Amino acid sequence: MTKTQNRPRLASWRDAETDSDKTDIIPVALVSLDDATERRANLRQAGFPADWVEGYWPASDLRNADEAHLAEIADMEHFVRSIGRRPLPGEIGCALSHRRVMEWLANSDHPLVLIFEDDARPADPRAFDVLPEILMPLFEHGRQGASFILHLGVKRRRRPKTVNRVLAGCGVGFWHRWIVRDAGKDHSIWLTHAYVISREAARRTLAVETPIRTVADDFMRRGQEGLHDHFLYSEPGLFLQPPDSGSMIDPTEVIRKVHIKPKRKSWKKPEQPNAMGKLKIMDRLRRLSSETFHL
């Protein structure tokens, strides 16, 4: 369990259930299949707290499920209309795993939950150190019933092309700083390896997506449907997926081969002024703290 003075504590969802004082706990649900022991060993080696890993959330294993069982869980016709194909069993299993975390959150006293998948890796050793400060203002907004998602693993090429509103910033030391931006409705951010969802956003999602009719990481569609009011992301991404991590949802890479795009030369978008005025990036970050956060 990670505890910081005057900041929320991060604890595995199992510990959060048994803790008598739930007023300042952010539960962590690390979603992993029971047989993914090697992946969880890699998480420990990467620096994930042992209680998060040992108290992992058991993922729903539908890899060998038959069509009849899948049809009971998911609206296949809606999938065909929305994404143009039937979902893979692993995709339904992934969506069901995240849905069950949301069900747990919706029925709990916790204002939000931090969700990891077992292929997440800290992009920087200090990622764990800044989590309490980044999540502190979100914790308070979650208590007040705000509906939002915070993505913690957006790669640079996946960031929105427009410069979005900066909400808060924090860091360890002077030069190592992270900020939180609002992506708005028009973005192409996906992947569910590291994100935070508020209780209100979970409740809205459960009310609409029964049975399952959307893949777990279709954040843009959910935002457009009003299932969350704010989609936030940390910059840079605190937790990323290693390039050599294989997919347990699509082990034969059927979907990846269809959607793969040619590599392009990396480039850095020049900093542009936003609503906060014509301040240079480091000047802007120096003036930010969790106290400046507002949705």
Coordinates of C-alpha atoms in Angstrom, one line a residue:
M1 CA 0.0 0.0 0.0
T2 CA 1.3 3.4 -1.0
K3 CA 0.6 6.3 1.4
T4 CA 1.5 9.9 1.0
Q5 CA 0.7 12.6 3.6
N6 CA -2.6 14.5 2.8
R7 CA -2.9 12.5 -0.4
P8 CA -5.0 9.4 -1.2
R9 CA -3.6 6.0 -0.6
L10 CA -3.2 3.5 -3.4
A11 CA -4.1 0.0 -2.5
S12 CA -5.1 -3.2 -4.4
W13 CA -8.8 -3.6 -4.7
R14 CA -8.7 -6.6 -2.4
D15 CA -7.0 -4.5 0.4
A16 CA -9.4 -1.7 -0.3
E17 CA -12.4 -4.0 0.4
T18 CA -11.1 -5.0 3.8
D19 CA -9.7 -1.6 5.0
S20 CA -11.9 -0.1 7.6
D21 CA -11.0 3.5 6.5
K22 CA -12.2 3.9 2.9
T23 CA -12.3 7.7 2.9
D24 CA -8.9 8.2 1.3
I25 CA -8.2 5.0 -0.7
I26 CA -7.9 4.7 -4.4
P27 CA -8.3 1.0 -5.3
V28 CA -6.0 -0.5 -7.9
A29 CA -7.3 -3.3 -10.1
L30 CA -4.6 -5.0 -12.1
V31 CA -6.4 -7.2 -14.6
S32 CA -4.6 -10.4 -15.4
L33 CA -5.6 -13.9 -16.5
D34 CA -5.0 -16.6 -13.8
D35 CA -2.4 -18.4 -16.0
A36 CA -0.4 -15.2 -16.8
T37 CA 2.1 -15.9 -14.1
E38 CA 5.1 -14.8 -16.2
R39 CA 3.4 -11.4 -17.0
R40 CA 2.9 -10.8 -13.3
A41 CA 6.5 -11.7 -12.6
N42 CA 7.5 -9.1 -15.1
L43 CA 5.3 -6.5 -13.4
R44 CA 7.1 -7.1 -10.1
Q45 CA 10.5 -6.8 -11.9
A46 CA 9.3 -3.5 -13.4
G47 CA 8.6 -2.0 -10.0
F48 CA 4.9 -2.6 -9.5
P49 CA 4.1 -2.9 -5.8
A50 CA 3.8 -6.5 -4.7
D51 CA 0.3 -6.1 -3.1
W52 CA -1.1 -4.8 -6.5
V53 CA 0.3 -7.7 -8.3
E54 CA -0.6 -10.4 -5.8
G55 CA -4.1 -9.0 -5.4
Y56 CA -4.7 -8.8 -9.1
W57 CA -8.2 -8.8 -10.6
P58 CA -8.9 -12.2 -12.3
A59 CA -9.6 -11.5 -15.9
S60 CA -12.5 -13.2 -17.7
D61 CA -11.1 -16.0 -19.8
L62 CA -13.3 -16.5 -22.9
R63 CA -10.5 -17.6 -25.3
N64 CA -12.1 -21.0 -25.7
A65 CA -15.8 -19.9 -25.4
D66 CA -18.3 -21.1 -28.0
E67 CA -20.5 -18.8 -30.1
A68 CA -23.6 -19.5 -28.0
H69 CA -21.9 -18.4 -24.8
L70 CA -20.4 -15.3 -26.4
A71 CA -23.8 -14.3 -27.8
E72 CA -25.2 -14.3 -24.2
I73 CA -22.6 -11.8 -23.1
A74 CA -22.3 -9.5 -26.1
D75 CA -24.6 -7.9 -28.7
M76 CA -23.0 -9.3 -31.9
E77 CA -25.2 -7.4 -34.3
H78 CA -24.3 -4.1 -32.7
F79 CA -20.6 -4.9 -33.0
V80 CA -21.0 -5.7 -36.7
R81 CA -22.8 -2.3 -37.2
S82 CA -20.3 -0.3 -35.3
I83 CA -16.9 -1.9 -36.1
G84 CA -17.8 -3.9 -39.2
R85 CA -17.1 -7.4 -37.9
R86 CA -17.8 -9.8 -35.1
P87 CA -15.5 -9.4 -32.1
L88 CA -12.9 -11.9 -31.2
P89 CA -13.5 -14.0 -28.0
G90 CA -10.5 -12.3 -26.4
E91 CA -12.0 -8.9 -27.1
I92 CA -15.3 -9.9 -25.4
G93 CA -13.3 -11.3 -22.5
C94 CA -11.3 -8.1 -22.2
A95 CA -14.5 -6.0 -22.3
L96 CA -16.1 -8.3 -19.7
S97 CA -13.1 -8.0 -17.4
H98 CA -13.2 -4.2 -17.4
R99 CA -17.0 -4.3 -17.1
R100 CA -16.7 -6.3 -13.9
V101 CA -14.3 -3.8 -12.4
M102 CA -16.8 -1.1 -13.2
E103 CA -19.6 -3.1 -11.6
W104 CA -17.4 -3.5 -8.4
L105 CA -16.7 0.3 -8.4
A106 CA -20.3 1.3 -9.0
N107 CA -21.4 -0.8 -6.0
S108 CA -18.6 0.5 -3.7
D109 CA -18.0 3.6 -1.7
H110 CA -14.9 4.5 -3.7
P111 CA -15.1 7.6 -6.1
L112 CA -12.7 6.1 -8.7
V113 CA -10.5 3.1 -9.5
L114 CA -7.1 2.8 -11.2
I115 CA -7.0 0.0 -13.7
F116 CA -3.9 -1.6 -15.1
E117 CA -3.5 -4.5 -17.5
D118 CA -0.6 -6.9 -17.0
D119 CA 1.4 -5.6 -20.0
A120 CA 1.7 -2.1 -18.6
R121 CA 5.2 -0.8 -17.7
P122 CA 6.3 2.4 -16.1
A123 CA 7.7 4.8 -18.7
D124 CA 9.9 6.3 -16.0
P125 CA 10.9 5.0 -12.6
R126 CA 9.3 8.1 -11.0
A127 CA 5.8 7.2 -12.5
F128 CA 4.8 5.6 -9.2
D129 CA 6.0 8.6 -7.2
V130 CA 3.8 11.1 -9.0
L131 CA 0.6 9.0 -9.1
P132 CA -0.7 10.2 -5.7
E133 CA -0.4 13.9 -6.6
I134 CA -1.8 13.5 -10.0
L135 CA -4.8 11.5 -8.7
M136 CA -5.5 13.7 -5.7
P137 CA -7.6 16.4 -7.5
L138 CA -9.4 13.6 -9.5
F139 CA -10.2 11.9 -6.2
E140 CA -12.0 15.0 -5.0
H141 CA -13.9 15.4 -8.3
G142 CA -14.9 11.8 -8.2
R143 CA -16.4 12.3 -4.7
Q144 CA -18.5 15.1 -6.1
G145 CA -19.9 12.9 -8.8
A146 CA -17.9 14.0 -11.8
S147 CA -17.9 11.6 -14.8
F148 CA -14.4 11.3 -16.3
I149 CA -11.6 9.0 -17.5
L150 CA -7.9 9.7 -17.1
H151 CA -5.6 7.8 -19.5
L152 CA -2.1 7.3 -18.2
G153 CA -0.5 5.7 -21.2
V154 CA -0.8 7.8 -24.3
K155 CA 2.1 7.7 -26.7
R156 CA 3.2 10.9 -28.3
R157 CA 1.9 10.1 -31.8
R158 CA -1.5 9.3 -30.3
R159 CA -2.0 12.6 -28.6
P160 CA -4.7 14.9 -30.0
K161 CA -3.4 17.2 -32.8
T162 CA -4.7 20.3 -31.1
V163 CA -3.1 21.7 -28.0
N164 CA -5.7 20.9 -25.3
R165 CA -6.5 22.7 -22.0
V166 CA -3.9 22.0 -19.3
L167 CA -5.6 21.1 -16.0
A168 CA -2.8 20.3 -13.6
G169 CA 0.8 19.5 -13.3
C170 CA 3.2 17.8 -10.8
G171 CA 6.6 16.3 -10.8
V172 CA 9.5 14.9 -8.9
G173 CA 12.4 17.3 -8.9
F174 CA 12.6 20.4 -11.0
W175 CA 12.9 19.1 -14.5
H176 CA 10.8 15.8 -14.3
R177 CA 7.3 17.1 -14.6
W178 CA 4.0 15.7 -15.8
I179 CA 0.8 17.5 -16.8
V180 CA -2.8 16.5 -17.3
R181 CA -4.7 17.7 -20.3
D182 CA -8.4 17.4 -21.4
A183 CA -8.6 15.6 -24.8
G184 CA -12.2 16.7 -25.5
K185 CA -14.4 14.6 -27.7
D186 CA -12.3 14.4 -30.9
H187 CA -9.4 12.2 -30.3
S188 CA -8.0 8.8 -31.3
I189 CA -6.8 7.6 -27.9
W190 CA -7.4 3.9 -27.1
L191 CA -5.8 1.0 -25.3
T192 CA -6.8 0.1 -21.7
H193 CA -3.4 -0.8 -20.2
A194 CA -3.5 2.1 -17.7
Y195 CA -6.4 4.4 -16.9
V196 CA -8.6 5.8 -14.2
I197 CA -12.4 5.8 -14.3
S198 CA -14.7 7.6 -11.9
R199 CA -17.7 5.9 -10.3
E200 CA -20.2 8.1 -12.1
A201 CA -18.6 7.2 -15.5
A202 CA -18.7 3.5 -14.6
R203 CA -22.4 3.8 -13.7
R204 CA -23.3 5.5 -16.9
T205 CA -21.3 2.9 -18.9
L206 CA -23.0 0.0 -17.2
A207 CA -26.5 1.5 -17.7
V208 CA -26.0 1.7 -21.5
E209 CA -23.7 -1.2 -22.3
T210 CA -25.8 -4.1 -21.2
P211 CA -25.2 -6.5 -22.9
I212 CA -21.6 -5.6 -24.0
R213 CA -21.7 -3.8 -27.3
T214 CA -18.3 -2.0 -27.4
V215 CA -14.7 -3.1 -27.2
A216 CA -13.0 -2.1 -23.9
D217 CA -10.9 0.7 -25.3
D218 CA -13.4 2.5 -27.5
F219 CA -13.1 5.7 -25.4
M220 CA -14.0 8.1 -28.2
R221 CA -17.4 6.4 -28.9
R222 CA -18.3 6.4 -25.2
G223 CA -17.4 10.1 -24.9
Q224 CA -19.5 11.0 -27.9
E225 CA -22.4 9.1 -26.4
G226 CA -22.0 11.0 -23.1
L227 CA -20.9 8.1 -20.9
H228 CA -18.2 10.4 -19.6
D229 CA -18.0 14.2 -19.6
H230 CA -14.2 14.5 -19.6
F231 CA -11.5 12.4 -21.2
L232 CA -8.2 13.4 -19.7
Y233 CA -4.6 12.2 -20.4
S234 CA -1.3 12.6 -18.8
E235 CA 1.6 14.0 -20.8
P236 CA 3.9 12.3 -21.2
G237 CA 2.4 8.9 -20.7
L238 CA 3.3 7.4 -17.3
F239 CA 2.7 3.8 -18.2
L240 CA 3.3 2.3 -21.7
Q241 CA 3.2 -1.1 -23.3
P242 CA 6.6 -2.7 -24.2
P243 CA 6.9 -3.1 -28.0
D244 CA 7.6 -6.8 -27.7
S245 CA 4.6 -7.6 -25.6
G246 CA 2.4 -10.1 -27.4
S247 CA -1.4 -9.9 -27.4
M248 CA -3.4 -12.4 -25.4
I249 CA -6.6 -11.0 -27.0
D250 CA -5.4 -11.4 -30.6
P251 CA -2.4 -13.8 -30.5
T252 CA -2.4 -14.4 -34.2
E253 CA -2.5 -10.6 -34.8
V254 CA -5.5 -10.8 -37.2
I255 CA -6.7 -7.3 -36.3
R256 CA -3.3 -5.8 -36.2
K257 CA -2.5 -7.0 -39.7
V258 CA -5.7 -5.4 -41.0
H259 CA -5.1 -2.0 -39.4
I260 CA -1.3 -1.7 -39.4
K261 CA 0.0 1.5 -40.9
P262 CA 3.4 2.2 -42.4
K263 CA 5.9 3.8 -40.1
R264 CA 6.5 7.5 -40.4
K265 CA 9.4 9.6 -39.3
S266 CA 8.9 10.8 -35.7
W267 CA 8.4 14.5 -35.3
K268 CA 7.6 16.8 -32.4
K269 CA 4.8 19.2 -32.7
P270 CA 5.9 22.7 -31.8
E271 CA 4.4 24.2 -28.7
Q272 CA 1.5 26.5 -29.3
P273 CA -0.3 29.0 -27.0
N274 CA -3.6 27.8 -25.5
A275 CA -6.2 29.3 -23.2
M276 CA -3.7 29.9 -20.5
G277 CA -1.9 32.4 -22.6
K278 CA 1.4 32.7 -24.5
L279 CA 3.5 31.0 -21.9
K280 CA 6.5 28.8 -22.7
I281 CA 6.0 25.2 -21.7
M282 CA 8.3 25.1 -18.7
D283 CA 7.1 28.5 -17.4
R284 CA 3.5 27.1 -17.6
L285 CA 4.5 23.9 -15.7
R286 CA 6.2 25.7 -13.0
R287 CA 3.0 27.5 -12.2
L288 CA 0.9 24.4 -12.1
S289 CA 0.0 22.2 -9.2
S290 CA -2.8 19.9 -8.2
E291 CA -4.5 22.9 -6.6
T292 CA -5.0 24.4 -10.0
F293 CA -7.1 21.5 -11.2
H294 CA -10.7 22.0 -12.2
L295 CA -13.0 20.3 -14.7

